[in-house]
mmCIF file of N, CA and C in Angstrom:
data_model
loop_
_atom_site.group_PDB
_atom_site.id
_atom_site.type_symbol
_atom_site.label_atom_id
_atom_site.label_comp_id
_atom_site.label_asym_id
_atom_site.label_seq_id
_atom_site.Cartn_x
_atom_site.Cartn_y
_atom_site.Cartn_z
ATOM 1 N N UNK A 1 178.493 -19.148 32.674
ATOM 2 C CA UNK A 1 177.599 -18.719 31.628
ATOM 3 C C UNK A 1 178.355 -18.340 30.373
ATOM 4 N N UNK A 2 179.533 -17.759 30.466
ATOM 5 C CA UNK A 2 180.286 -17.628 29.222
ATOM 6 C C UNK A 2 180.920 -18.972 28.863
ATOM 7 N N UNK A 3 180.890 -19.289 27.587
ATOM 8 C CA UNK A 3 181.551 -20.487 27.077
ATOM 9 C C UNK A 3 182.388 -20.077 25.884
ATOM 10 N N UNK A 4 183.670 -20.388 25.935
ATOM 11 C CA UNK A 4 184.587 -20.124 24.833
ATOM 12 C C UNK A 4 184.963 -21.473 24.232
ATOM 13 N N UNK A 5 184.646 -21.650 22.963
ATOM 14 C CA UNK A 5 184.920 -22.893 22.254
ATOM 15 C C UNK A 5 185.988 -22.603 21.204
ATOM 16 N N UNK A 6 187.157 -23.175 21.388
ATOM 17 C CA UNK A 6 188.301 -22.909 20.513
ATOM 18 C C UNK A 6 188.642 -24.184 19.758
ATOM 19 N N UNK A 7 188.658 -24.073 18.456
ATOM 20 C CA UNK A 7 189.062 -25.194 17.595
ATOM 21 C C UNK A 7 190.236 -24.693 16.768
ATOM 22 N N UNK A 8 191.345 -25.430 16.805
ATOM 23 C CA UNK A 8 192.539 -24.958 16.114
ATOM 24 C C UNK A 8 193.280 -26.092 15.423
ATOM 25 N N UNK A 9 193.924 -25.756 14.328
ATOM 26 C CA UNK A 9 194.794 -26.715 13.641
ATOM 27 C C UNK A 9 196.236 -26.602 14.134
ATOM 28 N N UNK A 10 196.500 -25.637 15.004
ATOM 29 C CA UNK A 10 197.852 -25.481 15.559
ATOM 30 C C UNK A 10 198.214 -26.722 16.367
ATOM 31 N N UNK A 11 199.449 -27.120 16.281
ATOM 32 C CA UNK A 11 199.927 -28.308 16.997
ATOM 33 C C UNK A 11 200.235 -27.939 18.446
ATOM 34 N N UNK A 12 199.195 -27.822 19.249
ATOM 35 C CA UNK A 12 199.367 -27.465 20.654
ATOM 36 C C UNK A 12 199.627 -28.712 21.483
ATOM 37 N N UNK A 13 200.656 -28.651 22.323
ATOM 38 C CA UNK A 13 200.858 -29.723 23.292
ATOM 39 C C UNK A 13 200.040 -29.374 24.541
ATOM 40 N N UNK A 14 200.145 -30.183 25.574
ATOM 41 C CA UNK A 14 199.344 -29.965 26.780
ATOM 42 C C UNK A 14 199.584 -28.583 27.385
ATOM 43 N N UNK A 15 200.827 -28.121 27.376
ATOM 44 C CA UNK A 15 201.106 -26.799 27.951
ATOM 45 C C UNK A 15 200.531 -25.690 27.074
ATOM 46 N N UNK A 16 200.510 -25.884 25.759
ATOM 47 C CA UNK A 16 199.903 -24.906 24.863
ATOM 48 C C UNK A 16 198.399 -24.830 25.048
ATOM 49 N N UNK A 17 197.761 -25.991 25.193
ATOM 50 C CA UNK A 17 196.314 -26.024 25.449
ATOM 51 C C UNK A 17 196.011 -25.322 26.766
ATOM 52 N N UNK A 18 196.809 -25.591 27.789
ATOM 53 C CA UNK A 18 196.596 -24.939 29.090
ATOM 54 C C UNK A 18 196.786 -23.433 28.983
ATOM 55 N N UNK A 19 197.796 -22.995 28.252
ATOM 56 C CA UNK A 19 198.047 -21.559 28.097
ATOM 57 C C UNK A 19 196.866 -20.869 27.417
ATOM 58 N N UNK A 20 196.349 -21.473 26.352
ATOM 59 C CA UNK A 20 195.213 -20.883 25.636
ATOM 60 C C UNK A 20 193.959 -20.918 26.509
ATOM 61 N N UNK A 21 193.731 -22.044 27.182
ATOM 62 C CA UNK A 21 192.566 -22.168 28.066
ATOM 63 C C UNK A 21 192.613 -21.111 29.162
ATOM 64 N N UNK A 22 193.750 -20.978 29.813
ATOM 65 C CA UNK A 22 193.892 -19.991 30.889
ATOM 66 C C UNK A 22 193.732 -18.571 30.369
ATOM 67 N N UNK A 23 194.307 -18.271 29.206
ATOM 68 C CA UNK A 23 194.199 -16.922 28.637
ATOM 69 C C UNK A 23 192.749 -16.587 28.308
ATOM 70 N N UNK A 24 192.023 -17.537 27.732
ATOM 71 C CA UNK A 24 190.617 -17.300 27.403
ATOM 72 C C UNK A 24 189.798 -17.094 28.676
ATOM 73 N N UNK A 25 190.021 -17.949 29.653
ATOM 74 C CA UNK A 25 189.306 -17.827 30.932
ATOM 75 C C UNK A 25 189.563 -16.455 31.567
ATOM 76 N N UNK A 26 190.829 -16.080 31.642
ATOM 77 C CA UNK A 26 191.189 -14.805 32.268
ATOM 78 C C UNK A 26 190.625 -13.618 31.507
ATOM 79 N N UNK A 27 190.613 -13.693 30.182
ATOM 80 C CA UNK A 27 190.061 -12.594 29.384
ATOM 81 C C UNK A 27 188.571 -12.427 29.660
ATOM 82 N N UNK A 28 187.835 -13.530 29.692
ATOM 83 C CA UNK A 28 186.400 -13.458 29.989
ATOM 84 C C UNK A 28 186.180 -12.874 31.378
ATOM 85 N N UNK A 29 186.921 -13.372 32.351
ATOM 86 C CA UNK A 29 186.782 -12.879 33.725
ATOM 87 C C UNK A 29 187.090 -11.387 33.813
ATOM 88 N N UNK A 30 188.208 -10.975 33.219
ATOM 89 C CA UNK A 30 188.668 -9.598 33.376
ATOM 90 C C UNK A 30 187.897 -8.602 32.522
ATOM 91 N N UNK A 31 187.612 -8.957 31.268
ATOM 92 C CA UNK A 31 186.939 -8.019 30.359
ATOM 93 C C UNK A 31 185.444 -7.946 30.650
ATOM 94 N N UNK A 32 184.817 -9.103 30.851
ATOM 95 C CA UNK A 32 183.368 -9.126 31.044
ATOM 96 C C UNK A 32 182.959 -9.139 32.508
ATOM 97 N N UNK A 33 183.944 -9.219 33.404
ATOM 98 C CA UNK A 33 183.675 -9.239 34.839
ATOM 99 C C UNK A 33 182.730 -10.383 35.219
ATOM 100 N N UNK A 34 182.992 -11.554 34.640
ATOM 101 C CA UNK A 34 182.176 -12.736 34.934
ATOM 102 C C UNK A 34 182.857 -13.553 36.027
ATOM 103 N N UNK A 35 182.064 -14.172 36.915
ATOM 104 C CA UNK A 35 182.656 -14.972 37.987
ATOM 105 C C UNK A 35 183.301 -16.251 37.460
ATOM 106 N N UNK A 36 184.430 -16.612 38.038
ATOM 107 C CA UNK A 36 185.164 -17.809 37.623
ATOM 108 C C UNK A 36 184.279 -19.052 37.585
ATOM 109 N N UNK A 37 183.393 -19.183 38.551
ATOM 110 C CA UNK A 37 182.591 -20.403 38.671
ATOM 111 C C UNK A 37 181.670 -20.643 37.483
ATOM 112 N N UNK A 38 181.400 -19.621 36.664
ATOM 113 C CA UNK A 38 180.493 -19.776 35.530
ATOM 114 C C UNK A 38 181.217 -19.862 34.187
ATOM 115 N N UNK A 39 182.519 -19.695 34.162
ATOM 116 C CA UNK A 39 183.259 -19.636 32.892
ATOM 117 C C UNK A 39 183.681 -21.037 32.463
ATOM 118 N N UNK A 40 183.368 -21.376 31.206
ATOM 119 C CA UNK A 40 183.786 -22.660 30.634
ATOM 120 C C UNK A 40 184.587 -22.394 29.363
ATOM 121 N N UNK A 41 185.666 -23.135 29.191
ATOM 122 C CA UNK A 41 186.521 -22.999 28.007
ATOM 123 C C UNK A 41 186.863 -24.402 27.515
ATOM 124 N N UNK A 42 186.766 -24.610 26.216
ATOM 125 C CA UNK A 42 187.198 -25.874 25.623
ATOM 126 C C UNK A 42 188.133 -25.566 24.467
ATOM 127 N N UNK A 43 189.257 -26.259 24.434
ATOM 128 C CA UNK A 43 190.212 -26.140 23.336
ATOM 129 C C UNK A 43 190.319 -27.510 22.676
ATOM 130 N N UNK A 44 190.028 -27.553 21.383
ATOM 131 C CA UNK A 44 190.129 -28.787 20.615
ATOM 132 C C UNK A 44 191.171 -28.609 19.529
ATOM 133 N N UNK A 45 192.174 -29.474 19.537
ATOM 134 C CA UNK A 45 193.164 -29.471 18.461
ATOM 135 C C UNK A 45 192.585 -30.327 17.341
ATOM 136 N N UNK A 46 192.378 -29.678 16.205
ATOM 137 C CA UNK A 46 191.714 -30.309 15.067
ATOM 138 C C UNK A 46 192.629 -30.232 13.849
ATOM 139 N N UNK A 47 193.476 -31.250 13.644
ATOM 140 C CA UNK A 47 194.454 -31.189 12.554
ATOM 141 C C UNK A 47 193.827 -31.106 11.164
ATOM 142 N N UNK A 48 192.554 -31.436 11.042
ATOM 143 C CA UNK A 48 191.893 -31.379 9.734
ATOM 144 C C UNK A 48 191.241 -30.031 9.450
ATOM 145 N N UNK A 49 191.313 -29.090 10.393
ATOM 146 C CA UNK A 49 190.734 -27.768 10.160
ATOM 147 C C UNK A 49 191.453 -27.095 8.999
ATOM 148 N N UNK A 50 190.688 -26.715 8.010
ATOM 149 C CA UNK A 50 191.244 -26.020 6.840
ATOM 150 C C UNK A 50 190.702 -24.599 6.829
ATOM 151 N N UNK A 51 191.565 -23.647 6.584
ATOM 152 C CA UNK A 51 191.203 -22.230 6.596
ATOM 153 C C UNK A 51 191.903 -21.599 5.406
ATOM 154 N N UNK A 52 191.155 -20.946 4.534
ATOM 155 C CA UNK A 52 191.758 -20.290 3.376
ATOM 156 C C UNK A 52 192.412 -21.265 2.416
ATOM 157 N N UNK A 53 191.931 -22.505 2.416
ATOM 158 C CA UNK A 53 192.453 -23.490 1.486
ATOM 159 C C UNK A 53 193.698 -24.224 1.938
ATOM 160 N N UNK A 54 194.173 -23.938 3.167
ATOM 161 C CA UNK A 54 195.362 -24.638 3.666
ATOM 162 C C UNK A 54 195.113 -25.143 5.090
ATOM 163 N N UNK A 55 195.989 -26.008 5.525
ATOM 164 C CA UNK A 55 195.926 -26.524 6.894
ATOM 165 C C UNK A 55 197.001 -25.898 7.784
ATOM 166 N N UNK A 56 197.539 -24.762 7.358
ATOM 167 C CA UNK A 56 198.485 -24.024 8.200
ATOM 168 C C UNK A 56 197.767 -23.627 9.492
ATOM 169 N N UNK A 57 198.508 -23.310 10.557
ATOM 170 C CA UNK A 57 197.862 -22.974 11.824
ATOM 171 C C UNK A 57 196.760 -21.927 11.667
ATOM 172 N N UNK A 58 195.599 -22.282 12.183
ATOM 173 C CA UNK A 58 194.415 -21.427 12.108
ATOM 174 C C UNK A 58 193.539 -21.740 13.316
ATOM 175 N N UNK A 59 192.537 -20.914 13.539
ATOM 176 C CA UNK A 59 191.607 -21.175 14.643
ATOM 177 C C UNK A 59 190.246 -20.566 14.353
ATOM 178 N N UNK A 60 189.249 -21.267 14.847
ATOM 179 C CA UNK A 60 187.871 -20.786 14.856
ATOM 180 C C UNK A 60 187.465 -20.745 16.326
ATOM 181 N N UNK A 61 187.013 -19.591 16.778
ATOM 182 C CA UNK A 61 186.655 -19.428 18.187
ATOM 183 C C UNK A 61 185.245 -18.872 18.270
ATOM 184 N N UNK A 62 184.427 -19.470 19.118
ATOM 185 C CA UNK A 62 183.103 -18.907 19.377
ATOM 186 C C UNK A 62 183.003 -18.587 20.866
ATOM 187 N N UNK A 63 182.452 -17.419 21.134
ATOM 188 C CA UNK A 63 182.272 -16.957 22.507
ATOM 189 C C UNK A 63 180.777 -16.765 22.721
ATOM 190 N N UNK A 64 180.233 -17.481 23.692
ATOM 191 C CA UNK A 64 178.813 -17.382 24.034
ATOM 192 C C UNK A 64 178.734 -16.785 25.435
ATOM 193 N N UNK A 65 177.917 -15.759 25.586
ATOM 194 C CA UNK A 65 177.810 -15.116 26.887
ATOM 195 C C UNK A 65 176.431 -14.496 27.043
ATOM 196 N N UNK A 66 175.985 -14.410 28.279
ATOM 197 C CA UNK A 66 174.779 -13.646 28.575
ATOM 198 C C UNK A 66 175.239 -12.209 28.749
ATOM 199 N N UNK A 67 175.190 -11.464 27.670
ATOM 200 C CA UNK A 67 175.625 -10.079 27.674
ATOM 201 C C UNK A 67 177.127 -9.921 27.530
ATOM 202 N N UNK A 68 177.506 -8.745 27.037
ATOM 203 C CA UNK A 68 178.918 -8.397 26.854
ATOM 204 C C UNK A 68 179.253 -7.073 27.531
ATOM 205 N N UNK A 69 178.408 -6.658 28.467
ATOM 206 C CA UNK A 69 178.674 -5.449 29.227
ATOM 207 C C UNK A 69 178.095 -4.203 28.584
ATOM 208 N N UNK A 70 178.177 -3.098 29.318
ATOM 209 C CA UNK A 70 177.617 -1.829 28.851
ATOM 210 C C UNK A 70 178.305 -1.332 27.593
ATOM 211 N N UNK A 71 179.576 -1.628 27.447
ATOM 212 C CA UNK A 71 180.326 -1.215 26.262
ATOM 213 C C UNK A 71 180.665 -2.468 25.455
ATOM 214 N N UNK A 72 179.627 -3.113 24.935
ATOM 215 C CA UNK A 72 179.760 -4.433 24.308
ATOM 216 C C UNK A 72 180.767 -4.447 23.161
ATOM 217 N N UNK A 73 180.746 -3.447 22.301
ATOM 218 C CA UNK A 73 181.657 -3.456 21.155
ATOM 219 C C UNK A 73 183.116 -3.414 21.618
ATOM 220 N N UNK A 74 183.429 -2.519 22.530
ATOM 221 C CA UNK A 74 184.805 -2.420 23.039
ATOM 222 C C UNK A 74 185.208 -3.700 23.770
ATOM 223 N N UNK A 75 184.285 -4.289 24.510
ATOM 224 C CA UNK A 75 184.594 -5.531 25.221
ATOM 225 C C UNK A 75 184.860 -6.673 24.249
ATOM 226 N N UNK A 76 184.076 -6.758 23.189
ATOM 227 C CA UNK A 76 184.310 -7.797 22.181
ATOM 228 C C UNK A 76 185.659 -7.581 21.496
ATOM 229 N N UNK A 77 186.000 -6.340 21.217
ATOM 230 C CA UNK A 77 187.305 -6.055 20.607
ATOM 231 C C UNK A 77 188.446 -6.425 21.556
ATOM 232 N N UNK A 78 188.269 -6.174 22.853
ATOM 233 C CA UNK A 78 189.290 -6.552 23.838
ATOM 234 C C UNK A 78 189.431 -8.074 23.908
ATOM 235 N N UNK A 79 188.314 -8.783 23.858
ATOM 236 C CA UNK A 79 188.367 -10.247 23.850
ATOM 237 C C UNK A 79 189.033 -10.756 22.587
ATOM 238 N N UNK A 80 188.698 -10.159 21.458
ATOM 239 C CA UNK A 80 189.302 -10.548 20.180
ATOM 240 C C UNK A 80 190.822 -10.401 20.244
ATOM 241 N N UNK A 81 191.280 -9.293 20.805
ATOM 242 C CA UNK A 81 192.720 -9.055 20.927
ATOM 243 C C UNK A 81 193.366 -10.077 21.864
ATOM 244 N N UNK A 82 192.751 -10.316 23.020
ATOM 245 C CA UNK A 82 193.317 -11.261 23.990
ATOM 246 C C UNK A 82 193.366 -12.677 23.423
ATOM 247 N N UNK A 83 192.305 -13.095 22.751
ATOM 248 C CA UNK A 83 192.273 -14.438 22.171
ATOM 249 C C UNK A 83 193.285 -14.562 21.035
ATOM 250 N N UNK A 84 193.398 -13.522 20.221
ATOM 251 C CA UNK A 84 194.385 -13.528 19.141
ATOM 252 C C UNK A 84 195.803 -13.592 19.665
ATOM 253 N N UNK A 85 196.080 -12.843 20.710
ATOM 254 C CA UNK A 85 197.410 -12.859 21.327
ATOM 255 C C UNK A 85 197.733 -14.246 21.874
ATOM 256 N N UNK A 86 196.759 -14.869 22.524
ATOM 257 C CA UNK A 86 196.972 -16.209 23.081
ATOM 258 C C UNK A 86 197.226 -17.234 21.987
ATOM 259 N N UNK A 87 196.458 -17.165 20.899
ATOM 260 C CA UNK A 87 196.629 -18.135 19.811
ATOM 261 C C UNK A 87 197.951 -17.924 19.087
ATOM 262 N N UNK A 88 198.387 -16.684 18.958
ATOM 263 C CA UNK A 88 199.677 -16.398 18.321
ATOM 264 C C UNK A 88 200.819 -16.916 19.196
ATOM 265 N N UNK A 89 200.734 -16.660 20.499
ATOM 266 C CA UNK A 89 201.805 -17.063 21.411
ATOM 267 C C UNK A 89 201.908 -18.583 21.546
ATOM 268 N N UNK A 90 200.781 -19.251 21.669
ATOM 269 C CA UNK A 90 200.808 -20.695 21.927
ATOM 270 C C UNK A 90 200.885 -21.537 20.663
ATOM 271 N N UNK A 91 200.260 -21.054 19.576
ATOM 272 C CA UNK A 91 200.166 -21.899 18.391
ATOM 273 C C UNK A 91 200.617 -21.270 17.104
ATOM 274 N N UNK A 92 201.216 -20.077 17.192
ATOM 275 C CA UNK A 92 201.683 -19.366 16.002
ATOM 276 C C UNK A 92 200.568 -19.163 14.976
ATOM 277 N N UNK A 93 199.355 -18.877 15.474
ATOM 278 C CA UNK A 93 198.212 -18.607 14.603
ATOM 279 C C UNK A 93 198.171 -17.104 14.333
ATOM 280 N N UNK A 94 198.380 -16.686 13.079
ATOM 281 C CA UNK A 94 198.333 -15.258 12.770
ATOM 282 C C UNK A 94 196.892 -14.742 12.771
ATOM 283 N N UNK A 95 196.750 -13.461 12.971
ATOM 284 C CA UNK A 95 195.428 -12.851 13.034
ATOM 285 C C UNK A 95 194.592 -13.043 11.787
ATOM 286 N N UNK A 96 195.250 -13.185 10.636
ATOM 287 C CA UNK A 96 194.481 -13.363 9.403
ATOM 288 C C UNK A 96 194.096 -14.824 9.160
ATOM 289 N N UNK A 97 194.315 -15.673 10.168
ATOM 290 C CA UNK A 97 193.880 -17.074 10.095
ATOM 291 C C UNK A 97 193.086 -17.438 11.355
ATOM 292 N N UNK A 98 192.370 -16.428 11.855
ATOM 293 C CA UNK A 98 191.605 -16.580 13.090
ATOM 294 C C UNK A 98 190.254 -15.892 12.935
ATOM 295 N N UNK A 99 189.192 -16.659 13.088
ATOM 296 C CA UNK A 99 187.843 -16.094 13.139
ATOM 297 C C UNK A 99 187.338 -16.222 14.565
ATOM 298 N N UNK A 100 186.690 -15.166 15.061
ATOM 299 C CA UNK A 100 186.051 -15.206 16.371
ATOM 300 C C UNK A 100 184.613 -14.744 16.185
ATOM 301 N N UNK A 101 183.675 -15.566 16.641
ATOM 302 C CA UNK A 101 182.265 -15.170 16.595
ATOM 303 C C UNK A 101 181.770 -14.968 18.024
ATOM 304 N N UNK A 102 180.829 -14.062 18.170
ATOM 305 C CA UNK A 102 180.262 -13.738 19.474
ATOM 306 C C UNK A 102 178.757 -13.964 19.431
ATOM 307 N N UNK A 103 178.244 -14.637 20.440
ATOM 308 C CA UNK A 103 176.807 -14.845 20.549
ATOM 309 C C UNK A 103 176.350 -14.340 21.907
ATOM 310 N N UNK A 104 175.339 -13.482 21.877
ATOM 311 C CA UNK A 104 174.738 -12.969 23.103
ATOM 312 C C UNK A 104 173.516 -13.839 23.392
ATOM 313 N N UNK A 105 173.629 -14.686 24.395
ATOM 314 C CA UNK A 105 172.577 -15.645 24.717
ATOM 315 C C UNK A 105 171.638 -15.037 25.759
ATOM 316 N N UNK A 106 170.342 -15.072 25.474
ATOM 317 C CA UNK A 106 169.364 -14.565 26.436
ATOM 318 C C UNK A 106 169.363 -15.461 27.672
ATOM 319 N N UNK A 107 169.210 -14.871 28.834
ATOM 320 C CA UNK A 107 169.287 -15.642 30.079
ATOM 321 C C UNK A 107 168.168 -16.666 30.235
ATOM 322 N N UNK A 108 167.106 -16.574 29.406
ATOM 323 C CA UNK A 108 166.072 -17.612 29.399
ATOM 324 C C UNK A 108 166.524 -18.867 28.655
ATOM 325 N N UNK A 109 167.648 -18.781 27.931
ATOM 326 C CA UNK A 109 168.110 -19.901 27.121
ATOM 327 C C UNK A 109 169.387 -20.544 27.653
ATOM 328 N N UNK A 110 169.735 -20.250 28.905
ATOM 329 C CA UNK A 110 170.936 -20.830 29.479
ATOM 330 C C UNK A 110 170.637 -21.232 30.919
ATOM 331 N N UNK A 111 170.981 -22.473 31.251
ATOM 332 C CA UNK A 111 170.716 -22.970 32.590
ATOM 333 C C UNK A 111 171.977 -23.371 33.321
ATOM 334 N N UNK A 112 171.872 -23.437 34.629
ATOM 335 C CA UNK A 112 172.985 -23.828 35.494
ATOM 336 C C UNK A 112 172.406 -24.425 36.770
ATOM 337 N N UNK A 113 172.903 -25.567 37.153
ATOM 338 C CA UNK A 113 172.516 -26.182 38.416
ATOM 339 C C UNK A 113 170.995 -26.324 38.549
ATOM 340 N N UNK A 114 170.342 -26.708 37.455
ATOM 341 C CA UNK A 114 168.907 -26.967 37.473
ATOM 342 C C UNK A 114 168.017 -25.751 37.346
ATOM 343 N N UNK A 115 168.594 -24.581 37.093
ATOM 344 C CA UNK A 115 167.788 -23.366 36.959
ATOM 345 C C UNK A 115 168.253 -22.557 35.764
ATOM 346 N N UNK A 116 167.306 -21.837 35.161
ATOM 347 C CA UNK A 116 167.667 -20.876 34.124
ATOM 348 C C UNK A 116 168.334 -19.673 34.781
ATOM 349 N N UNK A 117 169.218 -19.032 34.051
ATOM 350 C CA UNK A 117 169.857 -17.833 34.597
ATOM 351 C C UNK A 117 168.841 -16.723 34.836
ATOM 352 N N UNK A 118 167.738 -16.723 34.097
ATOM 353 C CA UNK A 118 166.695 -15.723 34.351
ATOM 354 C C UNK A 118 166.078 -15.926 35.731
ATOM 355 N N UNK A 119 166.052 -17.155 36.217
ATOM 356 C CA UNK A 119 165.562 -17.433 37.566
ATOM 357 C C UNK A 119 166.628 -17.074 38.598
ATOM 358 N N UNK A 120 167.863 -17.417 38.300
ATOM 359 C CA UNK A 120 168.958 -17.155 39.235
ATOM 360 C C UNK A 120 169.162 -15.657 39.448
ATOM 361 N N UNK A 121 169.172 -14.901 38.340
ATOM 362 C CA UNK A 121 169.487 -13.472 38.421
ATOM 363 C C UNK A 121 168.288 -12.561 38.223
ATOM 364 N N UNK A 122 167.120 -13.124 37.976
ATOM 365 C CA UNK A 122 165.920 -12.311 37.783
ATOM 366 C C UNK A 122 165.812 -11.651 36.452
#
């Protein structure tokens, strides 16, 4: 149910993509306490991504989840930090060239295995 969509101009090789993918997955699992089986992460290397008027390493990340926990603000800040750390380590993307957006998706608007999450979880 959580989906992390990462688009970056950083020149990530296969190991860099794996590092960022794994870091995002682990952050969602650990911070939001979401089961592994529902977490999806996509990393797209987009050399044409321009941020602040340049094509220097940058990233746009969107996180979609059904809820962010009882302490949503702190959890989003923890995710922001984890994603920023991963992008800096793997792609040398500084924090001032990284946007992260969060969307709280209602469980009536997300389906899995032929059912809405509102049906699965009530």
